[in-house]
mmCIF file with all atom_site columns, C-alpha atoms and ligand atoms in Angstrom:
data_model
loop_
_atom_site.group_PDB
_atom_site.id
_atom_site.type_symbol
_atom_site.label_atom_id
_atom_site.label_alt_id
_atom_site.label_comp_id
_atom_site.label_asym_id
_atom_site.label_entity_id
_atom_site.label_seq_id
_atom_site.pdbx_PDB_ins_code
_atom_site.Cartn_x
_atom_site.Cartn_y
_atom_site.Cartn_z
_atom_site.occupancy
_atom_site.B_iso_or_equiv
_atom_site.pdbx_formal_charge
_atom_site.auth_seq_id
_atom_site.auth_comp_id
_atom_site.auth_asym_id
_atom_site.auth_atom_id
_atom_site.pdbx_PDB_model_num
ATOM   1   C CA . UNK A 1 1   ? 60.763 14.334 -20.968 1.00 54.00 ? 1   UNK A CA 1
ATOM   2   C CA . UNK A 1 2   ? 61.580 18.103 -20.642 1.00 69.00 ? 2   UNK A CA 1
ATOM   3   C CA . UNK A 1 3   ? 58.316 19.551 -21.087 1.00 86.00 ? 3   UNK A CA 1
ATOM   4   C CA . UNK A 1 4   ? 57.704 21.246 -18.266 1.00 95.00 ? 4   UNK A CA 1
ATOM   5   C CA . UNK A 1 5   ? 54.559 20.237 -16.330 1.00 97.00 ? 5   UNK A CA 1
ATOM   6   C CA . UNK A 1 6   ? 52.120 22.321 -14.401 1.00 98.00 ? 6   UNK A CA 1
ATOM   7   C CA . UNK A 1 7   ? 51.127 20.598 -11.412 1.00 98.00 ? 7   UNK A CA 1
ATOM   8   C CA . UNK A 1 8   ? 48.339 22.391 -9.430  1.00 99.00 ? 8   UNK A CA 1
ATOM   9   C CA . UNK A 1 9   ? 48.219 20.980 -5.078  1.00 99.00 ? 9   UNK A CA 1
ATOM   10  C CA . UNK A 1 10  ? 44.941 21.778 -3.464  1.00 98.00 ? 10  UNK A CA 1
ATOM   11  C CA . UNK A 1 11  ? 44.831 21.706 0.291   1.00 98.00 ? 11  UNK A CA 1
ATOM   12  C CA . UNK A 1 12  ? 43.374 22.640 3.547   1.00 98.00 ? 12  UNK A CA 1
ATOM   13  C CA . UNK A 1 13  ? 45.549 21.500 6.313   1.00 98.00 ? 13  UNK A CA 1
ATOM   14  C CA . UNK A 1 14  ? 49.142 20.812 7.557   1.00 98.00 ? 14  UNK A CA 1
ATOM   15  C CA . UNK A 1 15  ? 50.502 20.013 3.907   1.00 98.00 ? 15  UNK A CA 1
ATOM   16  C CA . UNK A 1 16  ? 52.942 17.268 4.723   1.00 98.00 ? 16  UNK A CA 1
ATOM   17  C CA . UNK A 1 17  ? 51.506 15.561 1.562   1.00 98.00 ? 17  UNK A CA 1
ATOM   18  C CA . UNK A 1 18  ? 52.480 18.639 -0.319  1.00 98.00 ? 18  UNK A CA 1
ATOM   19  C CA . UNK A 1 19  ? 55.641 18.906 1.014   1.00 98.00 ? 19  UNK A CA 1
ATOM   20  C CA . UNK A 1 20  ? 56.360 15.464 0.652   1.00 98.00 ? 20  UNK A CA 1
ATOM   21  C CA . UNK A 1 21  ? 55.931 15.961 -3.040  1.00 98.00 ? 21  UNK A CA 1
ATOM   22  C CA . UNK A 1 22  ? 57.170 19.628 -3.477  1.00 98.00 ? 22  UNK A CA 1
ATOM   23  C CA . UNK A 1 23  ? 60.598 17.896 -2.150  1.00 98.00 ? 23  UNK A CA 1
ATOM   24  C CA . UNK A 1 24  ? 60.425 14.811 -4.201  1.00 98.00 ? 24  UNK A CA 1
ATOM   25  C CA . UNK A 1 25  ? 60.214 16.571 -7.442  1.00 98.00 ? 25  UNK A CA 1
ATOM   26  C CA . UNK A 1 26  ? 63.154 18.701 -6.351  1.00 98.00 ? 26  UNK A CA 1
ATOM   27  C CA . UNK A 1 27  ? 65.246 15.907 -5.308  1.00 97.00 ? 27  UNK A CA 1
ATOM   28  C CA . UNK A 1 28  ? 64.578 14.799 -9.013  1.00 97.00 ? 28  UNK A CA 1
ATOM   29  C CA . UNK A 1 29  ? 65.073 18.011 -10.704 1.00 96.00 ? 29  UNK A CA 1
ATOM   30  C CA . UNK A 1 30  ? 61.083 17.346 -12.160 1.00 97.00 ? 30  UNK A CA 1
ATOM   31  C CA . UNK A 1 31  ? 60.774 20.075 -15.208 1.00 97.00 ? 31  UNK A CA 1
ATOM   32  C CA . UNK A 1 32  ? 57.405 20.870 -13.010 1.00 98.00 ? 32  UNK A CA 1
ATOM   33  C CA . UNK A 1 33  ? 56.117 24.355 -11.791 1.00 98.00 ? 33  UNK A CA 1
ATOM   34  C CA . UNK A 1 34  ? 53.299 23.576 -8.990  1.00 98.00 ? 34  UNK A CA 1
ATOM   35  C CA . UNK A 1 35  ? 50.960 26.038 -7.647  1.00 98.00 ? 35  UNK A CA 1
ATOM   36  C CA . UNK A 1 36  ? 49.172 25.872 -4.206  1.00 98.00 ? 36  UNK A CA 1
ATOM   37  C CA . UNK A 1 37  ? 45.692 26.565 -3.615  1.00 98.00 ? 37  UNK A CA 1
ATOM   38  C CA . UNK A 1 38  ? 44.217 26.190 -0.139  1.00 98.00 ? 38  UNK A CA 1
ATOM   39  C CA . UNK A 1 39  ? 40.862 27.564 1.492   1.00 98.00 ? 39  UNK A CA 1
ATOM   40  C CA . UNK A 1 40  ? 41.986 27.918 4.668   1.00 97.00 ? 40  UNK A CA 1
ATOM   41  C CA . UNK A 1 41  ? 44.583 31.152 4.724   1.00 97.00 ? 41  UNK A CA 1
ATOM   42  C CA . UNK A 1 42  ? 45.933 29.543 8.375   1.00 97.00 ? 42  UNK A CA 1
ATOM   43  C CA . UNK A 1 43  ? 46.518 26.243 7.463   1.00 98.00 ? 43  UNK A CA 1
ATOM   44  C CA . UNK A 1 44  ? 50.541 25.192 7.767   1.00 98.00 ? 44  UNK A CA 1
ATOM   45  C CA . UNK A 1 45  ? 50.409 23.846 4.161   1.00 98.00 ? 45  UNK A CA 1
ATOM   46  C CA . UNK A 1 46  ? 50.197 27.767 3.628   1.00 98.00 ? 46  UNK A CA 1
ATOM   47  C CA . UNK A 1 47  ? 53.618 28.330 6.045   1.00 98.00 ? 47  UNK A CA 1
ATOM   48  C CA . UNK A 1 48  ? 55.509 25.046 4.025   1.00 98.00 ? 48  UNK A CA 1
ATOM   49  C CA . UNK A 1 49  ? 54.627 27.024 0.707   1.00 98.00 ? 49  UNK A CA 1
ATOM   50  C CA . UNK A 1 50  ? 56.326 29.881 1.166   1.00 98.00 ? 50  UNK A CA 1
ATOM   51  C CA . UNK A 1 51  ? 59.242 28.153 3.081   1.00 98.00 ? 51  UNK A CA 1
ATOM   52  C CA . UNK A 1 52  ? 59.292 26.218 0.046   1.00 98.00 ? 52  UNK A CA 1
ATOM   53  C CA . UNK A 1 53  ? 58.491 29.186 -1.917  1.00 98.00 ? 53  UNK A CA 1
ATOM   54  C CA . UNK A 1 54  ? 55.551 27.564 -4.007  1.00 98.00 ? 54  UNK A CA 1
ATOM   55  C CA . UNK A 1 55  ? 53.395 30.057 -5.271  1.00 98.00 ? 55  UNK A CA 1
ATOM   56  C CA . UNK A 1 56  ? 49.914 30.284 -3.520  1.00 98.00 ? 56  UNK A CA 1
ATOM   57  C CA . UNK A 1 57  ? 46.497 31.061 -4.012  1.00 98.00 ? 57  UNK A CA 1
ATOM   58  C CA . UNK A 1 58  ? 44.052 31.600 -1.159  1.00 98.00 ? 58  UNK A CA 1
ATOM   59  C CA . UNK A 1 59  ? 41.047 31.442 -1.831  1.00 98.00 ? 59  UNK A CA 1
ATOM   60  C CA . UNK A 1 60  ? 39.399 31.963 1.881   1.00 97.00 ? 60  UNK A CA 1
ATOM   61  C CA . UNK A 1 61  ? 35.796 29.782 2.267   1.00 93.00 ? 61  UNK A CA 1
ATOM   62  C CA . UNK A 1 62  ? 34.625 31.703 4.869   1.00 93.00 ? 62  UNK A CA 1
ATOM   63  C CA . UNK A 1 63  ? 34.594 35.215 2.939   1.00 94.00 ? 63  UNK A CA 1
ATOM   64  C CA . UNK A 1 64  ? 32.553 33.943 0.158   1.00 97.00 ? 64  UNK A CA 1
ATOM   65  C CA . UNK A 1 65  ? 28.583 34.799 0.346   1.00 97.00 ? 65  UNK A CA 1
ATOM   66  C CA . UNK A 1 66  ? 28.036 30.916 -0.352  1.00 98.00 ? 66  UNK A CA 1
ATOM   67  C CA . UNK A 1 67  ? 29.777 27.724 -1.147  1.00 97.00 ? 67  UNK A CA 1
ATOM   68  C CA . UNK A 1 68  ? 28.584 28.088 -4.644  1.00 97.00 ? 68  UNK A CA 1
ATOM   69  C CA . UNK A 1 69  ? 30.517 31.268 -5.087  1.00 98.00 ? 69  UNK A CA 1
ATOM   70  C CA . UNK A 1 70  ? 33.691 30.208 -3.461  1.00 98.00 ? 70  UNK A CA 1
ATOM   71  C CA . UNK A 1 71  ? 33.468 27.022 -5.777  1.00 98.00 ? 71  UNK A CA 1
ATOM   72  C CA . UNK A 1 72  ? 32.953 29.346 -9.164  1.00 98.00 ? 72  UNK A CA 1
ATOM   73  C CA . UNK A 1 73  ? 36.157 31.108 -7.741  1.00 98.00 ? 73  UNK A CA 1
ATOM   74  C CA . UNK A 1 74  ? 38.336 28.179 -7.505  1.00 98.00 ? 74  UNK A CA 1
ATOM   75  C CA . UNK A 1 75  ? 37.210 26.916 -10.729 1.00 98.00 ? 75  UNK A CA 1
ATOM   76  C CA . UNK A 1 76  ? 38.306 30.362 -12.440 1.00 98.00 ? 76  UNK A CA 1
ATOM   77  C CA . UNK A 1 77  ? 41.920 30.107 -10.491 1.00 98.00 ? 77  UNK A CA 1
ATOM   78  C CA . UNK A 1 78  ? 42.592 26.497 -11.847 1.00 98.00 ? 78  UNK A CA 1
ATOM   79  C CA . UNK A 1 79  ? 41.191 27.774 -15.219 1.00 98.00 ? 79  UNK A CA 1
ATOM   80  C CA . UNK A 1 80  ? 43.496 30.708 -15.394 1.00 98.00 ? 80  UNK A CA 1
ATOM   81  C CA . UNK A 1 81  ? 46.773 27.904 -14.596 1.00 98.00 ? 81  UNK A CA 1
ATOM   82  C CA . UNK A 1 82  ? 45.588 26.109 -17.101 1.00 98.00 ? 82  UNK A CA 1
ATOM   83  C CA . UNK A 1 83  ? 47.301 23.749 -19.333 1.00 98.00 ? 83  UNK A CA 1
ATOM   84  C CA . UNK A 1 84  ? 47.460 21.811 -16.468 1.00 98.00 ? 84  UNK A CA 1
ATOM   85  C CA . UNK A 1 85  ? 48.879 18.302 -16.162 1.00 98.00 ? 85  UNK A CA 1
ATOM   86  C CA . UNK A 1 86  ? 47.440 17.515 -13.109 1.00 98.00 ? 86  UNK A CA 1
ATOM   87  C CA . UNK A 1 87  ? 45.518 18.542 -10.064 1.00 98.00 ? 87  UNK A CA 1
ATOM   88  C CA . UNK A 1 88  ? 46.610 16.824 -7.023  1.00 99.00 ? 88  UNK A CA 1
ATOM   89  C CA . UNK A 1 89  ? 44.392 16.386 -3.742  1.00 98.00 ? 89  UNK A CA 1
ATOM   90  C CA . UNK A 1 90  ? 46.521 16.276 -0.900  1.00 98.00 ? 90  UNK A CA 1
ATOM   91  C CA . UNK A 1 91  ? 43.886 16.604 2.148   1.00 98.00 ? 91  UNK A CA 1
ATOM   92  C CA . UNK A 1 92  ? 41.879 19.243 0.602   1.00 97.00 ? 92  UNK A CA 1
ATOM   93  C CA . UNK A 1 93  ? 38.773 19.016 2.348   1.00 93.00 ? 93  UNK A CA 1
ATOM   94  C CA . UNK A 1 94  ? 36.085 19.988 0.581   1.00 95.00 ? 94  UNK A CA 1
ATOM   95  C CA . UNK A 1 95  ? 33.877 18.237 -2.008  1.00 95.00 ? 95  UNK A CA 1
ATOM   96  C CA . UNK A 1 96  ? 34.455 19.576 -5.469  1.00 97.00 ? 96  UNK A CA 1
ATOM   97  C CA . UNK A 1 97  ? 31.140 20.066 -7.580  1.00 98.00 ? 97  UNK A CA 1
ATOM   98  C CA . UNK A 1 98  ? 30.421 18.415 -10.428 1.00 98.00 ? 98  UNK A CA 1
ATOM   99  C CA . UNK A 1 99  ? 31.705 20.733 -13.106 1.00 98.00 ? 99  UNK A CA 1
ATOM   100 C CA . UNK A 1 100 ? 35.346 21.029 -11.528 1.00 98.00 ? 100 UNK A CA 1
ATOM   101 C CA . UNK A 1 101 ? 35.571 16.888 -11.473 1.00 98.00 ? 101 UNK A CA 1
ATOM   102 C CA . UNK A 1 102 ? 34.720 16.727 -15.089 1.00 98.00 ? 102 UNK A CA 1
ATOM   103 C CA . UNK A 1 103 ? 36.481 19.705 -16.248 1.00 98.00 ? 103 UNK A CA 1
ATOM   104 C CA . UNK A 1 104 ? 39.507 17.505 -14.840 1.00 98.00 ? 104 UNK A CA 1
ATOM   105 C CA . UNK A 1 105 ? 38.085 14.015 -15.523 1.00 97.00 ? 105 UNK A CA 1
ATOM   106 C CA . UNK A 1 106 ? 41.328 11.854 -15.869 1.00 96.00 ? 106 UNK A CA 1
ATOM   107 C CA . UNK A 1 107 ? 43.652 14.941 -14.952 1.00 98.00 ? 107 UNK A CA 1
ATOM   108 C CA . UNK A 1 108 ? 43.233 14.782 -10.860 1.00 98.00 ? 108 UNK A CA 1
ATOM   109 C CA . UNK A 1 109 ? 44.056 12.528 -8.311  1.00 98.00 ? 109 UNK A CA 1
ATOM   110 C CA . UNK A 1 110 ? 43.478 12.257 -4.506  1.00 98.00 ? 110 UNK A CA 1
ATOM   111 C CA . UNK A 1 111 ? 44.899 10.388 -1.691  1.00 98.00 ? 111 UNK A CA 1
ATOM   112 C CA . UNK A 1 112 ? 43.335 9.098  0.707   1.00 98.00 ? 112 UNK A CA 1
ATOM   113 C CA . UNK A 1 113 ? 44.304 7.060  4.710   1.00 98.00 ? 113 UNK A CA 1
ATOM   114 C CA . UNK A 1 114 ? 42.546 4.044  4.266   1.00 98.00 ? 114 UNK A CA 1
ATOM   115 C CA . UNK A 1 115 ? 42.245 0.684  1.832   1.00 98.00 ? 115 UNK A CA 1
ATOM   116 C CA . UNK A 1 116 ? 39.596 1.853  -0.732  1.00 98.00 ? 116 UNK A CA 1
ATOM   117 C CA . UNK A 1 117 ? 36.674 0.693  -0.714  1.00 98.00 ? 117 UNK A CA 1
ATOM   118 C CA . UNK A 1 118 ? 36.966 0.526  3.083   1.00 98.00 ? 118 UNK A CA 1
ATOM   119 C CA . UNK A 1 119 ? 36.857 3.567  5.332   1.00 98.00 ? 119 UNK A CA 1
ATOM   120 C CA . UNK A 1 120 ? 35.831 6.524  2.891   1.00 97.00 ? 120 UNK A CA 1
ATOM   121 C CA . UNK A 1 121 ? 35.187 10.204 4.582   1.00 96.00 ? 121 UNK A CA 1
ATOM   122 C CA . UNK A 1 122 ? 36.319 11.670 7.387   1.00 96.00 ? 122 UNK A CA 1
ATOM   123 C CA . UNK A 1 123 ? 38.463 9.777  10.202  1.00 98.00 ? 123 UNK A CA 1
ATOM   124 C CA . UNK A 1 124 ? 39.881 7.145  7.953   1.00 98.00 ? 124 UNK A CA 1
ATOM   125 C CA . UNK A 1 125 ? 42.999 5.858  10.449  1.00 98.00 ? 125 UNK A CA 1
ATOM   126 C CA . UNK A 1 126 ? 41.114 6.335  13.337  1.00 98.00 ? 126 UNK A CA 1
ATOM   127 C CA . UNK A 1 127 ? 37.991 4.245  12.361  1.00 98.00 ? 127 UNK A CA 1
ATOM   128 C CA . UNK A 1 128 ? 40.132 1.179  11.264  1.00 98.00 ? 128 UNK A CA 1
ATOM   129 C CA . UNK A 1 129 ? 42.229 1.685  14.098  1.00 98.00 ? 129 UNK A CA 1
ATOM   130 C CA . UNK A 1 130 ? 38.774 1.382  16.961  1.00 98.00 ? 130 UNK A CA 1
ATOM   131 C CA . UNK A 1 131 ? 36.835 -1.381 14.226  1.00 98.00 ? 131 UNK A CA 1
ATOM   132 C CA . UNK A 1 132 ? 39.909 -3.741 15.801  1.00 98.00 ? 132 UNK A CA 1
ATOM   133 C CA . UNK A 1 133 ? 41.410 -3.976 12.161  1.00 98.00 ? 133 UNK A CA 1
ATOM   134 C CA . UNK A 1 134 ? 44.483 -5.917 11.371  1.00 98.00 ? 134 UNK A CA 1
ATOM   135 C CA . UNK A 1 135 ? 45.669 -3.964 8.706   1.00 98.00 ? 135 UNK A CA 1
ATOM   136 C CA . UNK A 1 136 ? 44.672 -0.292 6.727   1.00 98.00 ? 136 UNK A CA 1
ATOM   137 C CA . UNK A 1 137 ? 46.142 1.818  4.486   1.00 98.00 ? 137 UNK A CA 1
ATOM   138 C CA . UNK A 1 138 ? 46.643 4.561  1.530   1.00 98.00 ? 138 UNK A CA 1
ATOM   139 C CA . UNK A 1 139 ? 45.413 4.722  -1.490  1.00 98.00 ? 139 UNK A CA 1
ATOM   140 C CA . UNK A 1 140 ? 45.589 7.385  -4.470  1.00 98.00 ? 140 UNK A CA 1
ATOM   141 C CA . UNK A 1 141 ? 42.822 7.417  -6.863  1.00 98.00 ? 141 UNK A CA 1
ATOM   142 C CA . UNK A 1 142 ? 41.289 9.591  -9.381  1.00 98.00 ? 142 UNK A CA 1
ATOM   143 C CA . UNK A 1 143 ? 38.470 11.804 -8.442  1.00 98.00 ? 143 UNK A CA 1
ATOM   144 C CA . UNK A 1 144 ? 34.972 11.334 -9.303  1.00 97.00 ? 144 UNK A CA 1
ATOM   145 C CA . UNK A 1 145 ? 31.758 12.390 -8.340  1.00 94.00 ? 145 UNK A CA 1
ATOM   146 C CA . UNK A 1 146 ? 31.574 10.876 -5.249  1.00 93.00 ? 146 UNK A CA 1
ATOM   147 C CA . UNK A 1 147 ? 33.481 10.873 -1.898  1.00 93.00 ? 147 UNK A CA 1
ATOM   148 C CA . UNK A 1 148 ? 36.761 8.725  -2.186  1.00 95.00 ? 148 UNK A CA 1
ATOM   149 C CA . UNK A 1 149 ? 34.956 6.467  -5.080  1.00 95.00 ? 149 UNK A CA 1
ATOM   150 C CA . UNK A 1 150 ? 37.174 7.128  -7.740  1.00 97.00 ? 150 UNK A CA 1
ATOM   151 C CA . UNK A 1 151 ? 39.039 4.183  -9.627  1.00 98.00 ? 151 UNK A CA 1
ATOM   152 C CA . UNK A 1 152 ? 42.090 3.023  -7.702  1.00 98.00 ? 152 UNK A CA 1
ATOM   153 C CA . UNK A 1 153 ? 45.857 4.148  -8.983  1.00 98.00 ? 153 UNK A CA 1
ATOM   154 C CA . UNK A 1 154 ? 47.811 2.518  -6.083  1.00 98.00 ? 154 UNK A CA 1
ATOM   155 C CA . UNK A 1 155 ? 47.311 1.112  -2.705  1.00 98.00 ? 155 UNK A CA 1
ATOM   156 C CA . UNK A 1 156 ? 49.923 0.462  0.357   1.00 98.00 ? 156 UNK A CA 1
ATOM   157 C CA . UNK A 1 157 ? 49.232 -1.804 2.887   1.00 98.00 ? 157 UNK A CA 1
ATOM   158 C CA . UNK A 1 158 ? 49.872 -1.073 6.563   1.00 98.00 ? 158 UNK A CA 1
ATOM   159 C CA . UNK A 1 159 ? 49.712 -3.507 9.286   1.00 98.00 ? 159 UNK A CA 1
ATOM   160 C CA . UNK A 1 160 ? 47.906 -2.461 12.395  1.00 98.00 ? 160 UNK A CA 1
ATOM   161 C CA . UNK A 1 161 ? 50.458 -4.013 15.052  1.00 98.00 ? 161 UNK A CA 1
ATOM   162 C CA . UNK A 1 162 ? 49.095 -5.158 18.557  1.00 97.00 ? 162 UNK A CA 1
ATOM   163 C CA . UNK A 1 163 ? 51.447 -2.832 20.546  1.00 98.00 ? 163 UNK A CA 1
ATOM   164 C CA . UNK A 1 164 ? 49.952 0.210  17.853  1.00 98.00 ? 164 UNK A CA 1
ATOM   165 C CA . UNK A 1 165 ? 48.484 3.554  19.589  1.00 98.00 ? 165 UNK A CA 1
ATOM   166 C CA . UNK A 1 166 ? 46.393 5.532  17.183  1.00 98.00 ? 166 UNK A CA 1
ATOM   167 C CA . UNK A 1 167 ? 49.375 8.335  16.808  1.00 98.00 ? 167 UNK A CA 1
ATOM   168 C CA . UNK A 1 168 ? 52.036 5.338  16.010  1.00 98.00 ? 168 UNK A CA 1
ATOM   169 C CA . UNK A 1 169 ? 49.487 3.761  13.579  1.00 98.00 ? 169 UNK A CA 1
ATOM   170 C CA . UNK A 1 170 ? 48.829 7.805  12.391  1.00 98.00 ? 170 UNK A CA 1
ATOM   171 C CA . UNK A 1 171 ? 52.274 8.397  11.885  1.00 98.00 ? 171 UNK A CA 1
ATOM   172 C CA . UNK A 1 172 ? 53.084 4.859  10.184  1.00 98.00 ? 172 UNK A CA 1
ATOM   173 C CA . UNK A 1 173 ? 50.423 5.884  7.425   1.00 98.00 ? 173 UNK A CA 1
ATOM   174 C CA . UNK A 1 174 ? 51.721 9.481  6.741   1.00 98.00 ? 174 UNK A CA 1
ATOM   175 C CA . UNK A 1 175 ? 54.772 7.829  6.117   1.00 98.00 ? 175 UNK A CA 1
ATOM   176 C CA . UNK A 1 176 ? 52.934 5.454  3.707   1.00 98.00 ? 176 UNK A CA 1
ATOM   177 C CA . UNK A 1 177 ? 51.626 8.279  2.123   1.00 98.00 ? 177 UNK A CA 1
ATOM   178 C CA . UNK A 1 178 ? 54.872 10.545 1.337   1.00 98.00 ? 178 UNK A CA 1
ATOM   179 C CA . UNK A 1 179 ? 56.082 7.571  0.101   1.00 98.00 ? 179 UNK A CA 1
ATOM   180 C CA . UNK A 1 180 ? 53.308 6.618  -2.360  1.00 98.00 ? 180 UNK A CA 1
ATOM   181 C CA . UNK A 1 181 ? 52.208 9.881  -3.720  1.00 98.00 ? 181 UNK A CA 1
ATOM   182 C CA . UNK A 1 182 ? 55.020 11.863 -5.035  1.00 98.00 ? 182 UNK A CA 1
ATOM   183 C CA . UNK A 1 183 ? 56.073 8.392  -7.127  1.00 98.00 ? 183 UNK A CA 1
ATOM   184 C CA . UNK A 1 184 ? 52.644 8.087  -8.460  1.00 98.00 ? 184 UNK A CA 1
ATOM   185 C CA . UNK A 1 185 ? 52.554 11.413 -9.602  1.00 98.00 ? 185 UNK A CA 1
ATOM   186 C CA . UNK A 1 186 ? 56.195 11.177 -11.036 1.00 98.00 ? 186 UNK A CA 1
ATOM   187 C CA . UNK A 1 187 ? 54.887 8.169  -13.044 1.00 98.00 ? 187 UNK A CA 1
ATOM   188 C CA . UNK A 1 188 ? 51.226 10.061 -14.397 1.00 98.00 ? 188 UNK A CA 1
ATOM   189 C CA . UNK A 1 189 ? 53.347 12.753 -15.129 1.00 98.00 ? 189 UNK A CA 1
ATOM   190 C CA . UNK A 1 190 ? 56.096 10.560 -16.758 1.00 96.00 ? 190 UNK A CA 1
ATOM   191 C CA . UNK A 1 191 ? 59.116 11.587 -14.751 1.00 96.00 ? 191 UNK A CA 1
ATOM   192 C CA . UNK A 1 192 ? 61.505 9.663  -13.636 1.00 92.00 ? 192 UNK A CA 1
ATOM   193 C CA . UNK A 1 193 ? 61.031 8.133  -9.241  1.00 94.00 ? 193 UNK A CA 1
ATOM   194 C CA . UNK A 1 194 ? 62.938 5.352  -7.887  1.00 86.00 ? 194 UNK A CA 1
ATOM   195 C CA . UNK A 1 195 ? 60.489 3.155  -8.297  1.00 70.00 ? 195 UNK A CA 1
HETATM 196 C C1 . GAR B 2 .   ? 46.159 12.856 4.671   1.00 65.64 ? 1   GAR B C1 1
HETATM 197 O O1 . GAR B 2 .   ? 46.219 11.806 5.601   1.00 65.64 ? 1   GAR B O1 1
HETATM 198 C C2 . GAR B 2 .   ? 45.220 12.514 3.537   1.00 65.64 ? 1   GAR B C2 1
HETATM 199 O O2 . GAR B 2 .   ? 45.250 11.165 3.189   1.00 65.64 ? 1   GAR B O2 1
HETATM 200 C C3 . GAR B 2 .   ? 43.891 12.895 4.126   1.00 65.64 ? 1   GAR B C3 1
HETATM 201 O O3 . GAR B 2 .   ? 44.148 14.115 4.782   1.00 65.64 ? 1   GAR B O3 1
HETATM 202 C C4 . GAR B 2 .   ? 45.481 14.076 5.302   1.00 65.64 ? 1   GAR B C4 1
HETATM 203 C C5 . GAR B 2 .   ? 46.189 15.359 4.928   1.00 65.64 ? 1   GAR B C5 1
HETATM 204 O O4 . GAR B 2 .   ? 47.427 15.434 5.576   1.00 65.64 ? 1   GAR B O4 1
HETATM 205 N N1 . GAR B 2 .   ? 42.878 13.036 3.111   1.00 65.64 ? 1   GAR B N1 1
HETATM 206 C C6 . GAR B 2 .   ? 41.632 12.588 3.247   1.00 65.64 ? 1   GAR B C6 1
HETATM 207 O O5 . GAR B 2 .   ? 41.216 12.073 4.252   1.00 65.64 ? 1   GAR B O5 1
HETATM 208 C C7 . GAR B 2 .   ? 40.775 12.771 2.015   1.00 65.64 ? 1   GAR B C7 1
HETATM 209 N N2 . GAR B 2 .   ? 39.532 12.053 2.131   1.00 65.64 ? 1   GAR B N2 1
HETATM 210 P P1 . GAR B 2 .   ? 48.482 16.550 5.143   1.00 65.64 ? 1   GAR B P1 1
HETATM 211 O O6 . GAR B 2 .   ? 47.733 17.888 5.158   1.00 65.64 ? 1   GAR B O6 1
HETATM 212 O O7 . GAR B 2 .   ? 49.562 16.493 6.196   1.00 65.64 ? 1   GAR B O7 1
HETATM 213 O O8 . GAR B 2 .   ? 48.979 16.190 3.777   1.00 65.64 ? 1   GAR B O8 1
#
C-alpha cells in the first residue's frame, strides 16, 4: 500500500482532467509521484502543472523534423521515468504509434467524452449533442491500437436534458469525467477513493 507509484499524465490542452486527478491523489495522500508530459508548450495543462508544481516535460511537436521523430522522443522520456505504474491519457491528442501502445500494453489508460463504442474521435459531446441523443457520456479505457477502441474500464452515463445547450451538456460531462477518472486510477493503482 506504500509503495510509491509513478504515474506519468500526457496531455495537450486545458488539463482539467489532470488537475482533477493531481488534486484527488493529494486529497488522499496517494504515495504517487506523477510527471506531466504535453506537446503543446502553451497549453494551460502546462500553467496547472506548475501551479500544482508537477514536474513537466515538453516535448514541443512542432520543432521536431517529423512526427516520427517527435514520437521516438516521447518514447525515450517515458522510458527514462520508467518503472512506471501507469500512463494516463487525459486529452492528449495525438495518436501514439504502435511501439509506445505495446511497450505499455495493460499499463495506460485514456478517457474519453462519449459512451464507447459510440462517438470515437474528435467532437465527442458535440456530435451526440446535434445526432438529437438522449443520453452520452465518459468512458476510461485502456489504449490500443486504434482510436478510442480499447477495452472498456468504466463508463458514466449522462442524460442529455431537453432544456441542455451544448456548453451545459459540455460542462455536465467534464464533471462526469473528474469524477470518474481519478477513482479509476486510485483503484488500478490500488489506493484507496471513496468509492
Ligand atoms: C476531455 O473531455 C477528454 O475526455 C477528451 O479531451 C478533453 C480534455 O479536457 N479526450 C478525448 O476526446 C480523447 N479522444 P482537459 O484537457 O480539460 O482534461
Amino acid at each position: 500500500m506504500d509503495r510509491p507509484r509513478r504515474v506519468a499524465i500526457l496531455a495537450s490542452g486545458s488539463g482539467s482532467n489532470f488537475e482533477a486527478i493531481v488534486r484527488y491523489a493529494r486529497e488522499h495522500a496517494w504515495p504517487v509521484s506523477f510527471t506531466l508530459l504535453t506537446d503543446r508548450p502553451r497549453a494551460r495543462v502546462v500553467r496547472r502543472a506548475n501551479r500544482l508544481g508537477v514536474p513537466t516535460v515538453i516535448l514541443p511537436s512542432r520543432r521536431f523534423p517529423s512526427r516520427e521523430a517527435y514520437d521516438r522522443a516521447l518514447f525515450a522520456e517515458l522510458q527514462a521515468l520508467e518503472p512506471l505504474d501507469l500512463v494516463v491519457l487525459a486529452g492528449y491528442m495525438k495518436i501514439l504509434p504502435p511501439e509506445i501502445v505495446r511497450h505499455f500494453a495493460k499499463r495506460m489508460v485514456n478517457i474519453h467524452p462519449s459512451l464507447l463504442p459510440r462517438y470515437p474521435g474528435l467532437h465527442a459531446i458535440e456530435r451526440a449533442f446535434r445526432a438529437g441523443e438522449k443520453k452520452t457520456g465518459v468512458t476510461v479505457h485502456w489504449v490500443d491500437e486504434g482510436v478510442d477502441t480499447g477495452p472498456v474500464i468504466a463508463q458514466v452515463e449522462v442524460p442529455i436534458l431537453p432544456e441542455d445547450t451544448l456548453e451545459t451538456l459540455e460542462a455536465r460531462v467534464h464533471e462526469a469525467e473528474h469524477r470518474i477518472y481519478p477513482r479509476v486510477i486510485g483503484e488500478l493503482l490500488g489506493l484507496p477513493t471513496d468509492g
